[in-house]
mmCIF file of C-alpha atoms in Angstrom:
data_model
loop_
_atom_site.group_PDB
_atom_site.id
_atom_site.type_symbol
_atom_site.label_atom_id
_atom_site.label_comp_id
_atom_site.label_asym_id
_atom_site.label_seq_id
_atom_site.Cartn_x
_atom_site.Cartn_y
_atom_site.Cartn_z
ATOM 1 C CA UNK A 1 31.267 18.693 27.829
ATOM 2 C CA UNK A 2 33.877 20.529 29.541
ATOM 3 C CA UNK A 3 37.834 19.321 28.729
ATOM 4 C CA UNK A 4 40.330 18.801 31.079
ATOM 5 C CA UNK A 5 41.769 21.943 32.843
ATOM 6 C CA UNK A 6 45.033 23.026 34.564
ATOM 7 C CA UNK A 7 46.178 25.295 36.615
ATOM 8 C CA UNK A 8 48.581 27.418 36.212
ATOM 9 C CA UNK A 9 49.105 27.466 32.615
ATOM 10 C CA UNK A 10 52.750 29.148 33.141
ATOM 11 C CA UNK A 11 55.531 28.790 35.860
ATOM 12 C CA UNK A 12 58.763 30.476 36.083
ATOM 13 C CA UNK A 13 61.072 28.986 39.439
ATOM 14 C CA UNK A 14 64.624 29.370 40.631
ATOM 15 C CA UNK A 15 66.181 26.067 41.076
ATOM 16 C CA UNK A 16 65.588 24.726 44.596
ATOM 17 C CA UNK A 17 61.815 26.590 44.825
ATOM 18 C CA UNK A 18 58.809 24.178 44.754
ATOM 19 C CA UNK A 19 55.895 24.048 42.730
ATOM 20 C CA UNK A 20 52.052 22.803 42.431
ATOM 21 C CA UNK A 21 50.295 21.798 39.182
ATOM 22 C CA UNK A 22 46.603 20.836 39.707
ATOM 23 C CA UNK A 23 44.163 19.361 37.114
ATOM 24 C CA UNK A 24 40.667 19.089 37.026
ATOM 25 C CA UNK A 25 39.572 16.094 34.439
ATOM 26 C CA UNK A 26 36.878 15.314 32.215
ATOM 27 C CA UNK A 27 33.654 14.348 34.353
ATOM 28 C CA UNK A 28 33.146 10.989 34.725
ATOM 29 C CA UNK A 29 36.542 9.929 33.632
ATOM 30 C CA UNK A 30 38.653 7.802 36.506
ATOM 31 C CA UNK A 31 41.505 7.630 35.321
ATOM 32 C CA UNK A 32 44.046 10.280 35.492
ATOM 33 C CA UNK A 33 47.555 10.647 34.036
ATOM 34 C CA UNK A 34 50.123 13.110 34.508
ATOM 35 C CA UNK A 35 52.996 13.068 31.624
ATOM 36 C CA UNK A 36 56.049 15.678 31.124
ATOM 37 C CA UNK A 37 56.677 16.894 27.383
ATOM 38 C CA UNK A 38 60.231 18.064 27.820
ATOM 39 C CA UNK A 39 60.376 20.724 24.416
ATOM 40 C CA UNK A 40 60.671 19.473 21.165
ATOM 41 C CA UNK A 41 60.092 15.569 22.481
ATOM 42 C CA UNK A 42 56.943 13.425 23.102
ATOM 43 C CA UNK A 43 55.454 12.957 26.701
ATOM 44 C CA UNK A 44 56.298 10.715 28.452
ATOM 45 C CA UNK A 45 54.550 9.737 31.760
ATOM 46 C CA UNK A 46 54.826 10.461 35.437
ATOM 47 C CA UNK A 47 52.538 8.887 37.347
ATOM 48 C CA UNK A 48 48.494 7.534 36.428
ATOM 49 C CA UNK A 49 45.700 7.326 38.711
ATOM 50 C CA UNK A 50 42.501 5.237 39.050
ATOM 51 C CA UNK A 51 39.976 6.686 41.557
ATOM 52 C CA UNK A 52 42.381 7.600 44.394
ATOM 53 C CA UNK A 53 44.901 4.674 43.560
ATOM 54 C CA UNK A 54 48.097 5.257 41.646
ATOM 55 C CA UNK A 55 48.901 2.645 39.442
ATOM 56 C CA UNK A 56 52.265 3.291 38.032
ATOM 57 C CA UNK A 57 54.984 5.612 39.770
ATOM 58 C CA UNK A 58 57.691 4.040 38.381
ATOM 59 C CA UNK A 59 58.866 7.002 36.496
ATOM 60 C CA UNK A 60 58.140 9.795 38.885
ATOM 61 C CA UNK A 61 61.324 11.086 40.870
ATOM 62 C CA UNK A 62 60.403 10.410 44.484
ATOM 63 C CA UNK A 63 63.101 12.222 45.752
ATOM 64 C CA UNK A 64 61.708 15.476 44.486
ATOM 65 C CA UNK A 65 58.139 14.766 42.620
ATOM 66 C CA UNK A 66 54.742 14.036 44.388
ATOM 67 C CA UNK A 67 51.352 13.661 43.533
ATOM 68 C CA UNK A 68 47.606 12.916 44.830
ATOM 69 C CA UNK A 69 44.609 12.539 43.838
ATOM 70 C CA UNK A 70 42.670 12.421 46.795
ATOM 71 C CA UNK A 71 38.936 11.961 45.932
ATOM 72 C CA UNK A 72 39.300 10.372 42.588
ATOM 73 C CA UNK A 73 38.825 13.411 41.122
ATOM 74 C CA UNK A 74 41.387 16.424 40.948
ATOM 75 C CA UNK A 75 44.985 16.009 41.337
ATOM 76 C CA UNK A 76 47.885 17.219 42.326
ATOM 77 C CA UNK A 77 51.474 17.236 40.684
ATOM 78 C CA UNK A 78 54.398 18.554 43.308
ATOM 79 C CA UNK A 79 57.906 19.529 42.505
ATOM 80 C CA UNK A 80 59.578 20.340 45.977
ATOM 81 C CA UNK A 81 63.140 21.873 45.139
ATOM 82 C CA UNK A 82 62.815 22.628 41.300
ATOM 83 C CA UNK A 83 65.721 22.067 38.762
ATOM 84 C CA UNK A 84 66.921 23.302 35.758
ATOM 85 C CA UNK A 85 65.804 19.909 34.337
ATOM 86 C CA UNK A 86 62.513 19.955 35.120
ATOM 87 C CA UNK A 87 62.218 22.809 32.685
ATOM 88 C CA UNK A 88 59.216 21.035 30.257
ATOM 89 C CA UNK A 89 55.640 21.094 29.942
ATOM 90 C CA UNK A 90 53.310 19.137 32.797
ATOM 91 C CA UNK A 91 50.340 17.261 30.356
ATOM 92 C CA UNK A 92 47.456 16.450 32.154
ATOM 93 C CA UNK A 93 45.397 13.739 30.727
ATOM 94 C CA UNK A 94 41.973 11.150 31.466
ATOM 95 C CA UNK A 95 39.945 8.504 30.394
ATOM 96 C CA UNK A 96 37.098 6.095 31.187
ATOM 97 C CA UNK A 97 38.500 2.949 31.720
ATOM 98 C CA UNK A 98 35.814 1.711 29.377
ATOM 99 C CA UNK A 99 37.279 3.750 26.224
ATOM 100 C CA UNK A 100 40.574 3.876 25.440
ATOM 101 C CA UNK A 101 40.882 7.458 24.429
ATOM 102 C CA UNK A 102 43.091 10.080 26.375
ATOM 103 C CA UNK A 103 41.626 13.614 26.709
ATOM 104 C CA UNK A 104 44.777 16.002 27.141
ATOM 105 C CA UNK A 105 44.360 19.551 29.014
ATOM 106 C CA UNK A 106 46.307 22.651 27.822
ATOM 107 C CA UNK A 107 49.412 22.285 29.968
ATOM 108 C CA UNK A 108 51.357 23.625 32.276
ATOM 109 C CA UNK A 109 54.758 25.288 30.944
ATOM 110 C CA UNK A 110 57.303 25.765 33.773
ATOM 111 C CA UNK A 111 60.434 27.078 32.808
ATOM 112 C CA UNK A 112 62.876 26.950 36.142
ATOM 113 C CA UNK A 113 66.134 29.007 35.916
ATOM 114 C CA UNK B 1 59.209 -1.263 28.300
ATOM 115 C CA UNK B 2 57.298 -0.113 25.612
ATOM 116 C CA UNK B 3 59.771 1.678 22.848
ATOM 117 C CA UNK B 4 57.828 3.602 20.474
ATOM 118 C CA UNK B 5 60.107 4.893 17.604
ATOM 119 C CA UNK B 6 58.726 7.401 15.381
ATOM 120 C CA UNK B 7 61.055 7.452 11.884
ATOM 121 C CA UNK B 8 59.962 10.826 10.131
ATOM 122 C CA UNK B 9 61.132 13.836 12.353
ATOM 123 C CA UNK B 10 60.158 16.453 9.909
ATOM 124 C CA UNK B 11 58.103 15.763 6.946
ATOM 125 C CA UNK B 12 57.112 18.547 3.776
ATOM 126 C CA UNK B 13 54.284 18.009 1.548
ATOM 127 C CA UNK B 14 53.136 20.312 -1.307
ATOM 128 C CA UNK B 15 48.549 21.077 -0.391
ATOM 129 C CA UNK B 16 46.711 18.434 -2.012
ATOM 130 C CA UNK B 17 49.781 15.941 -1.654
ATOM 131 C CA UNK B 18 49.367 12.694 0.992
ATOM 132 C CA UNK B 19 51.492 12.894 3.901
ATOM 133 C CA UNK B 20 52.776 9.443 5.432
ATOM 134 C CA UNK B 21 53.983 9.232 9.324
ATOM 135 C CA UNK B 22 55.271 5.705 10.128
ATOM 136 C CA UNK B 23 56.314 4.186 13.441
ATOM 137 C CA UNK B 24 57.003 0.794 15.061
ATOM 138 C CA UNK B 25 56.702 -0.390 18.591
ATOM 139 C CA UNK B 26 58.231 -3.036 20.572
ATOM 140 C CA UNK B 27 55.962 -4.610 23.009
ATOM 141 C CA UNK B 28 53.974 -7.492 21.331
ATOM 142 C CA UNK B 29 51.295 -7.337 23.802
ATOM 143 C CA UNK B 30 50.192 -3.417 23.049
ATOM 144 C CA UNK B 31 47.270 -3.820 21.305
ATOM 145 C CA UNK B 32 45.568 0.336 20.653
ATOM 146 C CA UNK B 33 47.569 2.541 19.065
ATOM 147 C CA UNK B 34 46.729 6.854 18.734
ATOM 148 C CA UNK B 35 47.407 9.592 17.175
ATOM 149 C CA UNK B 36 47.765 13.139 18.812
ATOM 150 C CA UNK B 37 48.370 16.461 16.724
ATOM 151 C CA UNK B 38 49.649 19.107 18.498
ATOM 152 C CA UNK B 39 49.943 23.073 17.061
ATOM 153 C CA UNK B 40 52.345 25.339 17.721
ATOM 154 C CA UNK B 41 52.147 26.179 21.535
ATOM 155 C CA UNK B 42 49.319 24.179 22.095
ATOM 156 C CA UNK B 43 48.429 20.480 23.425
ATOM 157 C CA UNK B 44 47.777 17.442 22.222
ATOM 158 C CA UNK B 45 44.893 16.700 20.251
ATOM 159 C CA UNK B 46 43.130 13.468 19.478
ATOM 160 C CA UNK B 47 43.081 12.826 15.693
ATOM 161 C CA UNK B 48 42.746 8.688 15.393
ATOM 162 C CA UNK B 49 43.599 5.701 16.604
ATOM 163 C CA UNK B 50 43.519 2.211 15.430
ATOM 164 C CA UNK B 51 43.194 -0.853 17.988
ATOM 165 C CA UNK B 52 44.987 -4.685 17.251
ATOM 166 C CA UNK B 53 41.869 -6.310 16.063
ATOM 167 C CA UNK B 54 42.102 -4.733 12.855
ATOM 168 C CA UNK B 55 44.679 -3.745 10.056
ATOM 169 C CA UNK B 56 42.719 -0.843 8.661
ATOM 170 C CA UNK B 57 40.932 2.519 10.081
ATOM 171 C CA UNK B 58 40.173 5.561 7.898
ATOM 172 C CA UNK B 59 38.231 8.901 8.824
ATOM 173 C CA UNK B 60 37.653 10.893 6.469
ATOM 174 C CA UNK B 61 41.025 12.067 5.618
ATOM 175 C CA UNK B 62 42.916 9.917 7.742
ATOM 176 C CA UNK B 63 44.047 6.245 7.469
ATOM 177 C CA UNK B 64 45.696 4.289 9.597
ATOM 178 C CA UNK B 65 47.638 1.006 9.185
ATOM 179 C CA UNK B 66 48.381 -1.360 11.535
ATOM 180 C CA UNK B 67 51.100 -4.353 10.888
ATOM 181 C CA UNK B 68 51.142 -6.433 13.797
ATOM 182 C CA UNK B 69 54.105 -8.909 12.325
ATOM 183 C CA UNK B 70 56.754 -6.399 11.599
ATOM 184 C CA UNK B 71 54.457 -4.186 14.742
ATOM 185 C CA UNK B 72 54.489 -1.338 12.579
ATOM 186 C CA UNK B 73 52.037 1.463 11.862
ATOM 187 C CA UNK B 74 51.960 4.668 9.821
ATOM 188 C CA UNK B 75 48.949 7.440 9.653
ATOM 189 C CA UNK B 76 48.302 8.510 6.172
ATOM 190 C CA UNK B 77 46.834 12.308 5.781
ATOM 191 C CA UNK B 78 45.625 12.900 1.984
ATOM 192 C CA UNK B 79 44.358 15.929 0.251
ATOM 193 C CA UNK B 80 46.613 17.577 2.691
ATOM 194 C CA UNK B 81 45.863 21.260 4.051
ATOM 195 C CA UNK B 82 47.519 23.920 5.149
ATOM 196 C CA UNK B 83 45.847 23.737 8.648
ATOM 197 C CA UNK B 84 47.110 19.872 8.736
ATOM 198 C CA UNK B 85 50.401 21.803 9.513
ATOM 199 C CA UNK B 86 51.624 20.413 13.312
ATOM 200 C CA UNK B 87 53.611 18.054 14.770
ATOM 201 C CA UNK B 88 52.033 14.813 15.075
ATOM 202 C CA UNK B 89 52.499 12.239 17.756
ATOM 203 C CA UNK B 90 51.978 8.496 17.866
ATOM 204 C CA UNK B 91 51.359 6.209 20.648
ATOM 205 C CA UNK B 92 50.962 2.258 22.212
ATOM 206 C CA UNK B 93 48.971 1.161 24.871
ATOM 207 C CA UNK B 94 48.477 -2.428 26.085
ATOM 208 C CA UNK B 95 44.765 -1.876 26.483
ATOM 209 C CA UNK B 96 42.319 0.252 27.654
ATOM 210 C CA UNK B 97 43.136 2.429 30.789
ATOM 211 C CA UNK B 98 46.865 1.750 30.225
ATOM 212 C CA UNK B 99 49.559 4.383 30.374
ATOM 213 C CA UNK B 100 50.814 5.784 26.445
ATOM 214 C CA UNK B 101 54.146 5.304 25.287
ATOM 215 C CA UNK B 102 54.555 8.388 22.631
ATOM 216 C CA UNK B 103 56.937 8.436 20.047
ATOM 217 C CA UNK B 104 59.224 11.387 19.229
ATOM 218 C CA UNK B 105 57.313 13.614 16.447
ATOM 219 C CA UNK B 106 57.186 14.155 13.449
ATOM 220 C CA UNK B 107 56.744 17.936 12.043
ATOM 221 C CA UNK B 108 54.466 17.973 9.370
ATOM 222 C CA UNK B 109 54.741 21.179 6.876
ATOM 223 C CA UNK B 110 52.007 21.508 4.343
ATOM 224 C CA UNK B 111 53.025 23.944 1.568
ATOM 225 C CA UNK B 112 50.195 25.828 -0.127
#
């Protein structure tokens, strides 16, 4: 069974550029979470999907953060003007809403200057 | 909201030695509670978890404890290896399907 992927694994902005994460998760799971892992601290979420509906946002900075998931399936995770405090890694995660177990992809590590 | 506070933030063992990580939560109505390893560079990894309806999980190496009254709960690693070297995370949920609430880390050194 393949895990959950993301794309691209690395990002390097200037403050003020925008950026797209996308994830891919596991088959068959519908529910999809996005968390940020600033370093050397635990995630802590963004924004979760079920299907196509987000069910918590609450955390997610409107101003400047977006994200879809269109289908049910992939998402997206937008950053339109980048800064110096988004600098973290973007954690991908899903689950069946039948098990309680999240499946975390590799990450995406943007570092913006 | 969910507080999750993880009290170990760096923990040495000698190999062979048990390793204890304990944390407590706030909400009263989380109810399944994970454990994520993460190496160096890497993401998180599923290692356990324990859900409300019970006090006690072990596999193979790995227990779990769960105190619901004081809502406490600590992962115990014993026979520790070197590979059991990485920063482990733990986490509530109210209930299946539920966002995580992580706790800080705690970065486990085993010493062969």
């Amino acid at each position: 069974e393949a895990g959950v992927t993301q794309s691209p694994r690395y990002a390097v902005l200037q403050e003020g550029q925008a950026v797209s994460f996308w994830c891919d998760p596991i088959s068959g799971h519908d529910t999809l979470y996005w968390y940020q892992q600033p370093r050397d601290q635990g995630p802590q979420l963004l924004v979760y999907f079920r299907d196509e509906a987000v069910i918590d946002n609450s955390q997610l900075p409107s101003d400047r953060f977006s994200a879809v998931r269109p289908k049910g399936t992939n998402s997206t995770l937008k950053i339109q003007s980048a800064k110096q405090g988004d600098t973290a890694t973007y954690l991908c995660a899903s689950s069946w809403t039948g098990k309680d177990t999240q499946y975390f992809g590799p990450g995406t590590r943007l570092l913006v200057l | 909201g969910e507080k999750v506070e993880q009290h170990e933030s760096t923990l040495s063992v000698r190999e062979g030695d048990s390793a204890v990580i304990n944390c407590t939560y706030t909400d009263t109505a989380s109810s399944y509670f994970p454990w994520y390893k993460q190496e160096a560079g890497k993401s998180l990894h599923f290692v356990i978890d324990i859900r409300s309806n019970v006090d006690r999980k072990q596999s193979q190496r790995l227990i779990v404890l769960l105190d619901k009254k004081a809502k406490r709960f600590s992962l115990h690693i014993t026979a520790t290896q070197p590979e059991d070297s990485a920063i482990y995370f733990c986490a509530a949920s109210r209930n299946m399907g539920y966002k995580l609430t992580f706790g800080t880390g705690t970065s486990l050194l085993v010493d062969p």
